Coordinates of C-alpha atoms in Angstrom, one line a residue:
X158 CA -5.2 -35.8 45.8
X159 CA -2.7 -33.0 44.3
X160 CA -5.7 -31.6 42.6
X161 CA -8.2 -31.1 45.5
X162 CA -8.4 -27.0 47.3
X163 CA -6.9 -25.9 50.3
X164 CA -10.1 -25.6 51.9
X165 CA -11.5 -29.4 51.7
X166 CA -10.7 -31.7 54.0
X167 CA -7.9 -34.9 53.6
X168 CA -11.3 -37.3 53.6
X169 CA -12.3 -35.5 50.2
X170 CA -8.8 -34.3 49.2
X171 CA -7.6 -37.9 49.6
X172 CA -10.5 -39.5 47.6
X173 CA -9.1 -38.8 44.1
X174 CA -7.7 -42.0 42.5
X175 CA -4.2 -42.3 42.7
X176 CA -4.1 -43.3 39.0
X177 CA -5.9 -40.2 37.9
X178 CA -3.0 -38.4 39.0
X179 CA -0.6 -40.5 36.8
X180 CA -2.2 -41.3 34.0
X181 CA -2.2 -39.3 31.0
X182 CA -4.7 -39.5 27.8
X183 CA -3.1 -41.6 25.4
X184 CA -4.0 -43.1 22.0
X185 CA -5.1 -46.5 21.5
X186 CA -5.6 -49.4 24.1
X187 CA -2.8 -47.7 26.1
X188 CA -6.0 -45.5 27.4
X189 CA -7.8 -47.8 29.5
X190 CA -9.6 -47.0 32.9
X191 CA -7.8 -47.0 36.0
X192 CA -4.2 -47.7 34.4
X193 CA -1.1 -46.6 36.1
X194 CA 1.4 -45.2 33.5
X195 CA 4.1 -47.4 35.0
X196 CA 1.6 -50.4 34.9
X197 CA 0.8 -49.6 31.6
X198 CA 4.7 -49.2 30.6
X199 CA 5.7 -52.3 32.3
X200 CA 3.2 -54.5 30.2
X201 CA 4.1 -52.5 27.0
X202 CA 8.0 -53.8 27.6
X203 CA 6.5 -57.1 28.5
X204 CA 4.9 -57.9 25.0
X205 CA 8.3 -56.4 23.3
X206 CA 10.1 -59.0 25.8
X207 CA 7.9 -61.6 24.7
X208 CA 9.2 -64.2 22.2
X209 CA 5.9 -65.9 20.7
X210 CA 3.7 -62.7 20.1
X211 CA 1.3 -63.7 23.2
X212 CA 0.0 -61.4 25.7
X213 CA 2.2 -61.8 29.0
X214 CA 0.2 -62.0 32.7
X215 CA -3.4 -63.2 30.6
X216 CA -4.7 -65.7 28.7
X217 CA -7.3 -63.1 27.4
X218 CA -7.5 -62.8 24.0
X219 CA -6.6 -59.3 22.4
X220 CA -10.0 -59.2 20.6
X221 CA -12.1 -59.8 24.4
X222 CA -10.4 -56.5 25.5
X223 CA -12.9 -52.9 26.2
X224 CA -11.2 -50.0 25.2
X225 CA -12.9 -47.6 27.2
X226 CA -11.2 -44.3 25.7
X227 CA -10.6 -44.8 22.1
X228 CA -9.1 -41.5 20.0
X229 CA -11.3 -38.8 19.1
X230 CA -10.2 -36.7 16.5
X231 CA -12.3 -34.2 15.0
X232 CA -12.0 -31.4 12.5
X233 CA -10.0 -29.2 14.9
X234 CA -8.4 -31.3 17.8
X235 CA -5.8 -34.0 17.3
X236 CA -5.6 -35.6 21.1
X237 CA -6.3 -34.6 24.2
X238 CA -3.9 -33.2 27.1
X239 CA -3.8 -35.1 30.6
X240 CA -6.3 -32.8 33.0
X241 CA -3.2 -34.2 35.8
X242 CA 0.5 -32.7 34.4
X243 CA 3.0 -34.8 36.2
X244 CA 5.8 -32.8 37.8
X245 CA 9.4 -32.4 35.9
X246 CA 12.0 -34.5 38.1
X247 CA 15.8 -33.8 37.6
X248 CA 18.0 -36.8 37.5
X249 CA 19.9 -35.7 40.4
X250 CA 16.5 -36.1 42.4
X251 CA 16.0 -39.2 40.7
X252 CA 19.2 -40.4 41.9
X253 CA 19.1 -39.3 45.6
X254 CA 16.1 -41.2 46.6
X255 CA 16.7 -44.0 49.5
X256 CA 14.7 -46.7 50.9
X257 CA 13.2 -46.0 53.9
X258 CA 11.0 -47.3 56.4
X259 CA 8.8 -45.3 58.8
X260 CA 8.0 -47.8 62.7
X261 CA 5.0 -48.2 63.3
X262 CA 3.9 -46.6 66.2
X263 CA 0.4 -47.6 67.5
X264 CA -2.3 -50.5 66.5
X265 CA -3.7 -48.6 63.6
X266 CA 0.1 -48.7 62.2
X267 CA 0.9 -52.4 63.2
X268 CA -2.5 -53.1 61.1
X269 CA -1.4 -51.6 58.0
X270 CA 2.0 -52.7 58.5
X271 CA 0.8 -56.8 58.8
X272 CA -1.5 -56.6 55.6
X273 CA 1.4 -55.4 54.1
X274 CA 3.6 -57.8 55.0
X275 CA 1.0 -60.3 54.2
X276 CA 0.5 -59.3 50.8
X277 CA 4.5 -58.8 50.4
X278 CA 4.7 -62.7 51.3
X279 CA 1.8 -63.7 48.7
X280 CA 3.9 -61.9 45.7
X281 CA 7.3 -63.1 46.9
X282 CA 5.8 -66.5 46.5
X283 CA 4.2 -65.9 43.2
X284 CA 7.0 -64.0 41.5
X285 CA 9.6 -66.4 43.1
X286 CA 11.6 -63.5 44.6
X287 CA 14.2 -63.3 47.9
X288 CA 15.5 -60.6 49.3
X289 CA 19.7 -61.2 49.2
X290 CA 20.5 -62.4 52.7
X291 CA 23.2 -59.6 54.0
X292 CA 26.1 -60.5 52.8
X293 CA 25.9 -63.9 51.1
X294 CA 24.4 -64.6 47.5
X295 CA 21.3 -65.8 46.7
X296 CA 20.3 -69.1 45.6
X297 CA 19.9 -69.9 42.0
X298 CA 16.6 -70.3 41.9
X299 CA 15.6 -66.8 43.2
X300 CA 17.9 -65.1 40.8
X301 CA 16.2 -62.7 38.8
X302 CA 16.0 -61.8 35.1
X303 CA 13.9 -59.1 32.9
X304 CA 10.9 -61.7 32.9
X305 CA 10.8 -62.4 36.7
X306 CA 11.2 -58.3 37.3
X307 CA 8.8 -57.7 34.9
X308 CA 6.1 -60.1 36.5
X309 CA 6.6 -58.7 40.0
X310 CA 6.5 -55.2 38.7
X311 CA 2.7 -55.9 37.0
X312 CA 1.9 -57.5 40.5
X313 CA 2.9 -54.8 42.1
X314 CA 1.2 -51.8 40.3
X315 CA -1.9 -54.2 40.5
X316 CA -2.3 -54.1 43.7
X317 CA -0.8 -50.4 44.2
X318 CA -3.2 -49.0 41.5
X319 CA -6.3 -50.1 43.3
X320 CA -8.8 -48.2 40.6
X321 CA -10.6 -51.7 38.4
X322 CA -9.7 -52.2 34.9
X323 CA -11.9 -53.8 32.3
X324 CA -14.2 -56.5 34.3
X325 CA -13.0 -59.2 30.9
X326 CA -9.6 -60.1 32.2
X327 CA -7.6 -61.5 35.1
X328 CA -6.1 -58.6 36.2
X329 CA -9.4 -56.3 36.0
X330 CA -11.4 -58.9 38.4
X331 CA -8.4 -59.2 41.2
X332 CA -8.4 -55.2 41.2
X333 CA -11.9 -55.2 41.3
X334 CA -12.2 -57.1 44.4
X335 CA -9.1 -55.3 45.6
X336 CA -10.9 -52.2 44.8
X337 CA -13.7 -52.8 46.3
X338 CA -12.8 -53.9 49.8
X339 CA -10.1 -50.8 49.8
X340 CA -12.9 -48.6 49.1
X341 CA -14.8 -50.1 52.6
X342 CA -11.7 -50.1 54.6
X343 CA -11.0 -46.0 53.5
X344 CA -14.9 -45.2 54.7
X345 CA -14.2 -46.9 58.2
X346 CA -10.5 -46.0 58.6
X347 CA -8.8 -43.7 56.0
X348 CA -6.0 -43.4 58.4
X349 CA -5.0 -47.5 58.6
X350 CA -5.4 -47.0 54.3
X351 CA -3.3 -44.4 54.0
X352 CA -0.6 -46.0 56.0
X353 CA -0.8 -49.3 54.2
X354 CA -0.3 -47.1 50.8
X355 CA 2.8 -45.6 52.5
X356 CA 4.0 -49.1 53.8
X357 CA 3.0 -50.6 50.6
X358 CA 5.5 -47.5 48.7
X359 CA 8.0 -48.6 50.6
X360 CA 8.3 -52.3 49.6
X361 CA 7.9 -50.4 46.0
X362 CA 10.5 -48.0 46.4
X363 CA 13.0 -51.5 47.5
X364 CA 12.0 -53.1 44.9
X365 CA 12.4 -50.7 41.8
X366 CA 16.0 -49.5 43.8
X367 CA 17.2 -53.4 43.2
X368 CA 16.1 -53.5 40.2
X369 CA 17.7 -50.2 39.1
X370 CA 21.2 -51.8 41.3
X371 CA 20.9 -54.9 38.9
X372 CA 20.7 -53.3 35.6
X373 CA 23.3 -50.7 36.4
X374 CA 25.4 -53.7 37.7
X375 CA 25.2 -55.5 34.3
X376 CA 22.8 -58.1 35.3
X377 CA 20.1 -57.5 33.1
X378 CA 21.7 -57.0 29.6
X379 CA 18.3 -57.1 27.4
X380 CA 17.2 -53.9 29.6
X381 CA 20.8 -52.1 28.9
X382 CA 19.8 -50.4 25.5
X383 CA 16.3 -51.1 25.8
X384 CA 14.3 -47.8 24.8
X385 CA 11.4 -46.3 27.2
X386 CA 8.0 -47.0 25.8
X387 CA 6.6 -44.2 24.0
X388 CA 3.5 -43.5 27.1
X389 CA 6.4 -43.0 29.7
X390 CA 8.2 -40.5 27.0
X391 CA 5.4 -38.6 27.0
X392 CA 4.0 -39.0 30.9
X393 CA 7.1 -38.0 32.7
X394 CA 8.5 -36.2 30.0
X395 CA 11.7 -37.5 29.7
X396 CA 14.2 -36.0 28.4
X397 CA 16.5 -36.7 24.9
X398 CA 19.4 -38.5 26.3
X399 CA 17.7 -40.4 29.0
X400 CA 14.8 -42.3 27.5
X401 CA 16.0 -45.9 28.4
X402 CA 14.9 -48.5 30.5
X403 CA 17.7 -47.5 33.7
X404 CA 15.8 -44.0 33.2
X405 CA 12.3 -45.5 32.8
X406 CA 13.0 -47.3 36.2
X407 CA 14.4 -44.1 38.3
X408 CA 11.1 -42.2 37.0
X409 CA 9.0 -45.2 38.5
X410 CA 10.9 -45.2 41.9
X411 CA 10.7 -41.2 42.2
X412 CA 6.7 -41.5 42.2
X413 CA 6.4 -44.2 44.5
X414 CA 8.8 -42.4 47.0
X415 CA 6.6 -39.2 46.6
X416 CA 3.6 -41.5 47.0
X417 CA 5.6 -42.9 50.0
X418 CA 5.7 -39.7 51.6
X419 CA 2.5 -38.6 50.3
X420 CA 0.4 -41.5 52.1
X421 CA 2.4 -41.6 55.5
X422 CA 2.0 -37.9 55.6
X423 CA -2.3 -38.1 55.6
X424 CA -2.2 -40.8 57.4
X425 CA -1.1 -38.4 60.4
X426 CA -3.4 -35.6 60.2
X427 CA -6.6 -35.8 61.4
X428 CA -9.0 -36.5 58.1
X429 CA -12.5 -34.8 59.4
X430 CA -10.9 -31.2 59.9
X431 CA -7.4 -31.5 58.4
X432 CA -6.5 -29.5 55.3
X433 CA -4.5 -31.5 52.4
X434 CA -1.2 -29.7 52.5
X435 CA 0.0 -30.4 49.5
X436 CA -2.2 -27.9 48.1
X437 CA -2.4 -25.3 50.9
X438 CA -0.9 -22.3 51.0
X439 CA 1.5 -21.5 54.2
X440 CA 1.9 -18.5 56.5
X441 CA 5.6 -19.2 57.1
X442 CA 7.2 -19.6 53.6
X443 CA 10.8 -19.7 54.6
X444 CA 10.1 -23.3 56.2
X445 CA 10.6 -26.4 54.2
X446 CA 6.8 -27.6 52.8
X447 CA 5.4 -30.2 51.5
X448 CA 5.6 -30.7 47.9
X449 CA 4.7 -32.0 44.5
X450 CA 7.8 -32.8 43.0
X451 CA 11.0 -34.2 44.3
X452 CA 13.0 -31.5 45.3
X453 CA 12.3 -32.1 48.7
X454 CA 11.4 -35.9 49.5
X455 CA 10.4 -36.9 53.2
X456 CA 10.4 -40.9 53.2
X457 CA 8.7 -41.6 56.5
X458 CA 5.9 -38.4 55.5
X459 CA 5.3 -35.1 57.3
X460 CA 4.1 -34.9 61.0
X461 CA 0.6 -33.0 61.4
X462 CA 2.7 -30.4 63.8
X463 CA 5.2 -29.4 60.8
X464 CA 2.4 -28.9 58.2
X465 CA -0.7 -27.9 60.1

């Protein structure tokens, strides 16, 4: 959506896959259609977690897989930039980003709000996560680990990356059905879609900010020293210094808050006549705009007054 004109309206400026924006062009069967680069990260520490050599989240074997984007190399070019830079974050930015939740404030928002929640329930159950009562510990049983983090993070960027993925495994055929009846639900009502993306980047945002709290808090000691994968290096261009799994996680979080904000913003303006704004240029630049990094982060998303 970041790379649409000034001039087109949010119902074309918002049709851009979020993936497009995140993904860059990588070597190998790293570069398959539709991948998030934190989806794509996530699985890549997944196989190094994995003990017997097996692919983690499919029974598909390796040899089944389309690689849709192999390498081309030719006489004069060695690989191929990403047609979407990501923005540069700063770790302070990184660092100052909250969970927040915007109320819903009409039917269209209690909508999104309750598929949400419904969804939310479904990957609780099949991750076996709790949220920590306030105050009191968990049980056992919903204590988590790298694996159990790992396997909620893959269902998570399943569902929030929306765009299919080869047709010949599991994950390809939920997201293609996924896919398919988002695509329906943004021609009838891109306003209740984009405010179950920004409800959906919320339970995102919690979840990457307790998993950032358990690491940091000694929990998850096969994640302490654990190096970045190689795609996320390269994506968000991380710095030397800060090229570990802690920083691999803060990176995450920082795009799903911008997406937070991003989504909850379009979902207020009106999408036949609106502008996007995070590609407009202002009258008033003294005021605070909307932006494409995190130097200035609204969780609960811009009102159509303030930006249009």
């Amino acid at each position: 959506m970041y790379s649409t004109t000034a001039t087109v309206p949010i119902r074309a400026a918002s049709a851009l896959p979020k993936a497009a924006a995140r993904v860059p062009v990588v070597p190998g069967a790293l570069r398959t259609a539709g991948l998030r680069a934190s989806f794509v990260a996530c699985n890549d520490i997944a196989q190094k977690n994995s003990n017997n050599g097996k692919r983690m989240f499919s029974s598909t074997p390796r040899a089944a897989l389309k690689e849709f984007f192999p390498k081309v190399e030719t006489k004069q070019i060695v690989d191929v930039e990403s047609g979407w830079p990501h923005p540069v974050y700063t770790d302070k930015e990184m660092r100052e980003i909250k969970y927040a939740h915007r109320k819903a404030q009409n039917w269209a928002d209690w909508i999104a709000l309750g598929m949400v929640r419904l969804l939310r329930w479904g990957m609780d159950t099949a991750t076996g996560y709790r949220h920590p009562p306030e105050g009191k510990p968990l049980p056992k049983k919903f204590e988590m680990n790298e694996c159990k983090w790992l396997t909620r993070f893959v269902f998570l960027e399943s569902v929030a990356g929306v765009p299919g993925m080869s047709e010949k495994n599991e994950e390809g055929q939920w997201m293609g059905v996924f896919f398919n009846g988002f695509f329906i639900s943004y021609l009838l009502s891109p306003r209740i879609c984009h405010r179950f993306v920004g409800y959906l980047e919320e339970e995102a945002v919690l979840t990457y900010t307790r998993a950032i709290e358990e690491l940091e808090a000694g929990k998850l000691p096969k994640w302490k020293d654990m190096d970045a994968p190689d795609i996320a290096v390269k994506y968000w261009k991380m710095p030397e210094g800060h090229r570990k799994m802690r920083d691999l996680l803060l990176y995450v979080r920082a795009d799903e808050a911008k997406h937070r904000e991003v989504n909850h913003t379009l979902s207020n303006l009106n999408h036949k006549t609106d502008p996007n704004p995070y590609v407009a240029k202002f009258r008033d630049t003294n005021k605070p705009r909307p932006s494409k990094g995190t130097d200035l982060v609204k969780p609960t998303g811009w009102e159509r007054d303030e930006v249009i």
